[in-house]
mmCIF file with all atom_site columns, C-alpha atoms in Angstrom:
data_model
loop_
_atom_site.group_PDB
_atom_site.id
_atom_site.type_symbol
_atom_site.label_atom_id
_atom_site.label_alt_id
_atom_site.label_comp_id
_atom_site.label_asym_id
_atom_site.label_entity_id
_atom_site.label_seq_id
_atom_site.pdbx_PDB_ins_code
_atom_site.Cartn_x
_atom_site.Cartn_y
_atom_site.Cartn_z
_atom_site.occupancy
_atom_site.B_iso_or_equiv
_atom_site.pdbx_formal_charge
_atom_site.auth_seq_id
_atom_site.auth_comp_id
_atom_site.auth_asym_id
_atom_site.auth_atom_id
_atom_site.pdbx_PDB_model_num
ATOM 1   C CA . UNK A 1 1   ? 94.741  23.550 192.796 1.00 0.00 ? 1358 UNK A CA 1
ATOM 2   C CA . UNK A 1 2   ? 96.857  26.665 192.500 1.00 0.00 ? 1359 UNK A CA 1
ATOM 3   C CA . UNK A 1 3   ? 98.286  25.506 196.067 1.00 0.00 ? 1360 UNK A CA 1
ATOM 4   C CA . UNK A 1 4   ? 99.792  22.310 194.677 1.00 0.00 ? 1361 UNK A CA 1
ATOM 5   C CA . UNK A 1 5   ? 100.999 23.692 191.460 1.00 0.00 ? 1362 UNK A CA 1
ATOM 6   C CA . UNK A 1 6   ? 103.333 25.685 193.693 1.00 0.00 ? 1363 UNK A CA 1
ATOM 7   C CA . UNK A 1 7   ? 104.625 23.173 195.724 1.00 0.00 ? 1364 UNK A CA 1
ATOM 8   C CA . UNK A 1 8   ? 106.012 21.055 192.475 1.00 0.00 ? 1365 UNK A CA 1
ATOM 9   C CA . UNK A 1 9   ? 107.831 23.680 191.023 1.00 0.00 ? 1366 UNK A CA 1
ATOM 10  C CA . UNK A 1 10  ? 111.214 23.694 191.213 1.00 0.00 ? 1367 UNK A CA 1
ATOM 11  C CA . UNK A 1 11  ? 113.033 26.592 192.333 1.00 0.00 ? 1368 UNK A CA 1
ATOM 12  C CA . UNK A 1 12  ? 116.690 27.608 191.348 1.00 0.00 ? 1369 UNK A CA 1
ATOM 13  C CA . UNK A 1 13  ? 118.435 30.698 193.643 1.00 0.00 ? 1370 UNK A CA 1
ATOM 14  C CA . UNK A 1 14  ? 119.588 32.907 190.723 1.00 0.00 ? 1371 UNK A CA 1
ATOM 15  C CA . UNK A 1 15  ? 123.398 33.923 191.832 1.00 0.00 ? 1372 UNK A CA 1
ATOM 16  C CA . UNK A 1 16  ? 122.311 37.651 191.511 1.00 0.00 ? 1373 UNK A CA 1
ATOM 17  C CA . UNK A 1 17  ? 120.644 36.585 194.770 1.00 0.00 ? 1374 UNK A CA 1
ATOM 18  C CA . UNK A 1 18  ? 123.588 35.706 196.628 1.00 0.00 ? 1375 UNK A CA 1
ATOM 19  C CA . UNK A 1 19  ? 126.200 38.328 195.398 1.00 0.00 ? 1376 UNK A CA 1
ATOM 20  C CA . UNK A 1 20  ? 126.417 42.042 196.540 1.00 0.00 ? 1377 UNK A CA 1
ATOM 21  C CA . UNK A 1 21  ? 128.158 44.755 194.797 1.00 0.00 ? 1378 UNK A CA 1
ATOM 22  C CA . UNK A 1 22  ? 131.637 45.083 196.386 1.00 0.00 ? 1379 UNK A CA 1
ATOM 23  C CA . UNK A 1 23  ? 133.386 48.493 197.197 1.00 0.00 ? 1380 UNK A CA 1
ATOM 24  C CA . UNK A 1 24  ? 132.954 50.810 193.854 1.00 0.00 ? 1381 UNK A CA 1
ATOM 25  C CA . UNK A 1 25  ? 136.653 52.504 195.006 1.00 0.00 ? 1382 UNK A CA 1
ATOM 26  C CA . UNK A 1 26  ? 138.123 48.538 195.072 1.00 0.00 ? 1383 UNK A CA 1
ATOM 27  C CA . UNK A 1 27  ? 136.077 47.489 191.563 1.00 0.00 ? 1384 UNK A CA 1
ATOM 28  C CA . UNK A 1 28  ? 137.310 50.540 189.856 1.00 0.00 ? 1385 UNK A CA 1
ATOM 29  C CA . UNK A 1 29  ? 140.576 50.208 190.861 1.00 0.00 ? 1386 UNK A CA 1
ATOM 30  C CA . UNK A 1 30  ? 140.542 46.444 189.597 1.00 0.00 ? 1387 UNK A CA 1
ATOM 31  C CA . UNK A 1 31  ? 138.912 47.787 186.385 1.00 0.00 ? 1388 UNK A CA 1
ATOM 32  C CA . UNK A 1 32  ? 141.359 50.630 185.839 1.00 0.00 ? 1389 UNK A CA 1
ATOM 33  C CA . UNK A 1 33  ? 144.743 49.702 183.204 1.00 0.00 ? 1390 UNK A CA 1
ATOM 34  C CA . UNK A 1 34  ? 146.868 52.034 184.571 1.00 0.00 ? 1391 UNK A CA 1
ATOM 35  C CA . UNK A 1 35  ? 146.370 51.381 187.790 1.00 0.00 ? 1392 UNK A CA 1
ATOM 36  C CA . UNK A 1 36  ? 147.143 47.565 187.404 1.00 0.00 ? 1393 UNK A CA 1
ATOM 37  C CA . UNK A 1 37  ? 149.795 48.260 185.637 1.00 0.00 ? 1394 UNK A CA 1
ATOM 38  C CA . UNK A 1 38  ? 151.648 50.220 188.245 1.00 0.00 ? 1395 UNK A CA 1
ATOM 39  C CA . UNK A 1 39  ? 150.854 47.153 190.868 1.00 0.00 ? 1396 UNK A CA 1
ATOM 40  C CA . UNK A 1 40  ? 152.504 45.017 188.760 1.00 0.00 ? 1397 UNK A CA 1
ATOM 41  C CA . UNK A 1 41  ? 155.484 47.602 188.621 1.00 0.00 ? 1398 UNK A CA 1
ATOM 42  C CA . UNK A 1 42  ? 155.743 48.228 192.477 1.00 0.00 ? 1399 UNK A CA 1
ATOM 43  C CA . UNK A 1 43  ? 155.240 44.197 193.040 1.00 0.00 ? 1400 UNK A CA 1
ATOM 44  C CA . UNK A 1 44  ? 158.129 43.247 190.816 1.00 0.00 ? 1401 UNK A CA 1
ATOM 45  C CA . UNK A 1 45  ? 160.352 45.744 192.485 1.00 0.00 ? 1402 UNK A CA 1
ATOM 46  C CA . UNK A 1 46  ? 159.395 44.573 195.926 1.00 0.00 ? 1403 UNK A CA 1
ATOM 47  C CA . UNK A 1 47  ? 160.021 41.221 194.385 1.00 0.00 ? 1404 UNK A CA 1
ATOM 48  C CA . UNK A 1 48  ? 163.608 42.235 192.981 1.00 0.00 ? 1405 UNK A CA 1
ATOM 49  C CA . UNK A 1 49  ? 164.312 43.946 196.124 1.00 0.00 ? 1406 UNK A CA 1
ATOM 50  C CA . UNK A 1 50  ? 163.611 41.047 198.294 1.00 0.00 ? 1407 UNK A CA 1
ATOM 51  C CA . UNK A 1 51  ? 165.557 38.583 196.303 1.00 0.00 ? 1408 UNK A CA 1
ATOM 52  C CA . UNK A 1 52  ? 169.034 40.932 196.434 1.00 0.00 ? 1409 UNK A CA 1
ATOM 53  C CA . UNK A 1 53  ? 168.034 40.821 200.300 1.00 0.00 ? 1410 UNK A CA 1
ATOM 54  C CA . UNK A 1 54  ? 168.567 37.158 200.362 1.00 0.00 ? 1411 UNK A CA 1
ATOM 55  C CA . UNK A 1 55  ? 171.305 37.403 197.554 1.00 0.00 ? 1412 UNK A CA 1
ATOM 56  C CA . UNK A 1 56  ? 173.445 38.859 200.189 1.00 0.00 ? 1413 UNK A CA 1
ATOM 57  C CA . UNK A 1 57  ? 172.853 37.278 203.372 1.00 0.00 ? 1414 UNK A CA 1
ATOM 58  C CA . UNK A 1 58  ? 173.231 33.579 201.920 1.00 0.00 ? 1415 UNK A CA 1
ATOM 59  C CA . UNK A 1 59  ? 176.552 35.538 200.139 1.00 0.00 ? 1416 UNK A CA 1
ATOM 60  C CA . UNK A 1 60  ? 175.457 34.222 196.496 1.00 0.00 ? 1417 UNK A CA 1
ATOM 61  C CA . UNK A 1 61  ? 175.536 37.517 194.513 1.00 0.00 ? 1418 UNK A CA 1
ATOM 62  C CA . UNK A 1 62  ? 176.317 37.388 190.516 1.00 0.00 ? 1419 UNK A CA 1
ATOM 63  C CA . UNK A 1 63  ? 179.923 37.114 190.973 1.00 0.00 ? 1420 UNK A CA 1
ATOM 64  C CA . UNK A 1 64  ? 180.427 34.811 193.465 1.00 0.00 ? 1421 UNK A CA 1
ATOM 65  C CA . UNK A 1 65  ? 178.405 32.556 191.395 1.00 0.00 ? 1422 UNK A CA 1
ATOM 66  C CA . UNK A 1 66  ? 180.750 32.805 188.807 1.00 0.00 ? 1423 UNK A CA 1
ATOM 67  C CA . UNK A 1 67  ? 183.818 31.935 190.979 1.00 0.00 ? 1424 UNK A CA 1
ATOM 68  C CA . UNK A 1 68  ? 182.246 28.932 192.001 1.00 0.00 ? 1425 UNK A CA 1
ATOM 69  C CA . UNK A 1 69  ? 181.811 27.470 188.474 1.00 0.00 ? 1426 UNK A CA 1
ATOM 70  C CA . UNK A 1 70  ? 185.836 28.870 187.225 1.00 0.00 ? 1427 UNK A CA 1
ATOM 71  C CA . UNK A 1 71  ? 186.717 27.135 190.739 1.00 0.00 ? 1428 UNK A CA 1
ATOM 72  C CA . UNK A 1 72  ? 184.455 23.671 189.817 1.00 0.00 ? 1429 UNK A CA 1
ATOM 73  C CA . UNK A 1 73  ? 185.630 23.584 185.795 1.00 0.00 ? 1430 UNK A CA 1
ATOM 74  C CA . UNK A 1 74  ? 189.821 24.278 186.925 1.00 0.00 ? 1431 UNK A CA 1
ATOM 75  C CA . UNK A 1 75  ? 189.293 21.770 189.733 1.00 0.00 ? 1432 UNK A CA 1
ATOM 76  C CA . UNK A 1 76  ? 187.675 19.164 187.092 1.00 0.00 ? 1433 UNK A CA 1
ATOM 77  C CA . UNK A 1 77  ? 190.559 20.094 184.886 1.00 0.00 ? 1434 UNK A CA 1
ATOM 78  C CA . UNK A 1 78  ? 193.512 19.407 187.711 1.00 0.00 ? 1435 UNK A CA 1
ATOM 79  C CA . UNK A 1 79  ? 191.879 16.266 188.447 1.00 0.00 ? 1436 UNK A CA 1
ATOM 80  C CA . UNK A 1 80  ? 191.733 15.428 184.516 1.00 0.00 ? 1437 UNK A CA 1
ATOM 81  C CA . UNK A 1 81  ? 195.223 15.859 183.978 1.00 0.00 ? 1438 UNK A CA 1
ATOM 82  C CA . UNK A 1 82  ? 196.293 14.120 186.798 1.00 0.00 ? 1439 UNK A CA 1
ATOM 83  C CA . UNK A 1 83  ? 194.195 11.088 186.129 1.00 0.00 ? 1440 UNK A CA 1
ATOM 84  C CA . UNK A 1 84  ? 195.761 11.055 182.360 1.00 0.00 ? 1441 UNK A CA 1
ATOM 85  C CA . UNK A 1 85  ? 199.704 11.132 184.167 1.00 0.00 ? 1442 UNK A CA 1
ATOM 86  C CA . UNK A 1 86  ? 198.757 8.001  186.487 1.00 0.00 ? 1443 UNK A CA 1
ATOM 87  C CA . UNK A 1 87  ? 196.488 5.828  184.251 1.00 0.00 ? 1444 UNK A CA 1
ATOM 88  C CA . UNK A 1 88  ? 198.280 5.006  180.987 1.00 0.00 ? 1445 UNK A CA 1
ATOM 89  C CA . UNK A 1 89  ? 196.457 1.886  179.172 1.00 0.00 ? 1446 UNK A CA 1
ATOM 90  C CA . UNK A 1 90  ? 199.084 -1.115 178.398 1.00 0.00 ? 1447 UNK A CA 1
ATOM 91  C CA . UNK A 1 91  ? 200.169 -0.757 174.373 1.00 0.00 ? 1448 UNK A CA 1
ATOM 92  C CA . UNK A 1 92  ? 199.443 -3.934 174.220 1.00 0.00 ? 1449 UNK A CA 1
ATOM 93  C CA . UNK A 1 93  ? 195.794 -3.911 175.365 1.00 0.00 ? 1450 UNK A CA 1
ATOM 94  C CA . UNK A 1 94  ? 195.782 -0.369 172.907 1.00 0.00 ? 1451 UNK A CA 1
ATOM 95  C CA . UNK A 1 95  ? 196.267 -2.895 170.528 1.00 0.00 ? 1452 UNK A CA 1
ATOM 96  C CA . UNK A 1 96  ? 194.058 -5.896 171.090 1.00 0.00 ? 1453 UNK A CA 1
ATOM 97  C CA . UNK A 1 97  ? 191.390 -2.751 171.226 1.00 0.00 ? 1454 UNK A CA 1
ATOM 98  C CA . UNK A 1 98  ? 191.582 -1.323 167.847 1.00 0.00 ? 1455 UNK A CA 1
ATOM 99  C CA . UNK A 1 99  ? 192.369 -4.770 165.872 1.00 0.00 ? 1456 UNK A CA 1
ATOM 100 C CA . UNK A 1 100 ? 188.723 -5.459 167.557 1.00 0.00 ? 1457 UNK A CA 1
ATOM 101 C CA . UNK A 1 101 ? 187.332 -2.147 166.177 1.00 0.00 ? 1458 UNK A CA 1
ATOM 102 C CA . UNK A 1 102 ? 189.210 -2.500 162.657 1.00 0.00 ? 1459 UNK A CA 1
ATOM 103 C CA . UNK A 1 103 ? 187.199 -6.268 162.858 1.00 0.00 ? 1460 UNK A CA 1
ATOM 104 C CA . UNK A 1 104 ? 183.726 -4.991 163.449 1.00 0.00 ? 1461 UNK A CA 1
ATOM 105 C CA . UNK A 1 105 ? 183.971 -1.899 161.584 1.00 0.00 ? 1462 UNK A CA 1
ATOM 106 C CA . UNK A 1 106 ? 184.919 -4.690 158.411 1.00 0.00 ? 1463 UNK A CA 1
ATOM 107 C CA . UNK A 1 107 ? 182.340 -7.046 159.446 1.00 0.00 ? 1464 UNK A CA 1
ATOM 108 C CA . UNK A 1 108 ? 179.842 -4.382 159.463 1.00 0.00 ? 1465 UNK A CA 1
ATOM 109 C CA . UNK A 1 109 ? 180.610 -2.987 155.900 1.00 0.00 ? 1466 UNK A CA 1
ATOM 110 C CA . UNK A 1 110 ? 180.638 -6.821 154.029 1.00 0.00 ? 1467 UNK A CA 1
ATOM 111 C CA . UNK A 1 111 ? 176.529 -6.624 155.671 1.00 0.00 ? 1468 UNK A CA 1
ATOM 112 C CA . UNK A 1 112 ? 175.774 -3.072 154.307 1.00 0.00 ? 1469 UNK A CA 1
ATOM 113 C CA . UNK A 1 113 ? 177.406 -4.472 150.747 1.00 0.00 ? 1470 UNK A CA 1
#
């Protein structure tokens, strides 16, 4: 009887089983503030350090940067002013345009009355 009663019962591998205490010097090192504090320092430096490495051999450092956008905003000004020189709208279409605006705009306030 005892034989059977053994054989039905279920049994569940507890996961203090399976897991082993790691390296105390590794666990306390994990555990310690200070110490995970000053990983985070070094790996942000590392970080910063490797980032100004590949600033400067792709040539994009903080002022070249800003070249480029003075060079992109004067270019989309030349090509501004040169596009309000060549393409003047006819007076006459000026016209036709704001006699249809002055219509709506009066249609629209007889509705809101």
């Amino acid at each position: 009887m005892m034989r059977e009663d053994f054989d039905k019962t279920i049994r569940i591998p507890v996961v203090t089983d399976l897991v082993r205490a790691g390296d105390a010097a590794i666990v306390e090192q994990v555990k310690n503030p200070y110490a995970r504090q000053q990983r985070r320092q070094v790996f942000e430096q590392r970080l910063k350090e490797r980032i100004d490495e590949l600033k400067s051999a792709t040539g994009q450092d903080e002022y070249s940067g800003l070249a480029r956008a003075h060079a992109i905003r004067s270019e989309g000004h030349q090509q501004a002013a040169t596009q309000a020189h060549s393409s003047r709208i006819d007076p006459s279409v000026e016209k036709h345009i704001d006699k249809a605006r002055d219509d709506l705009i009066r249609e629209l306030s007889t509705l809101l009355k």
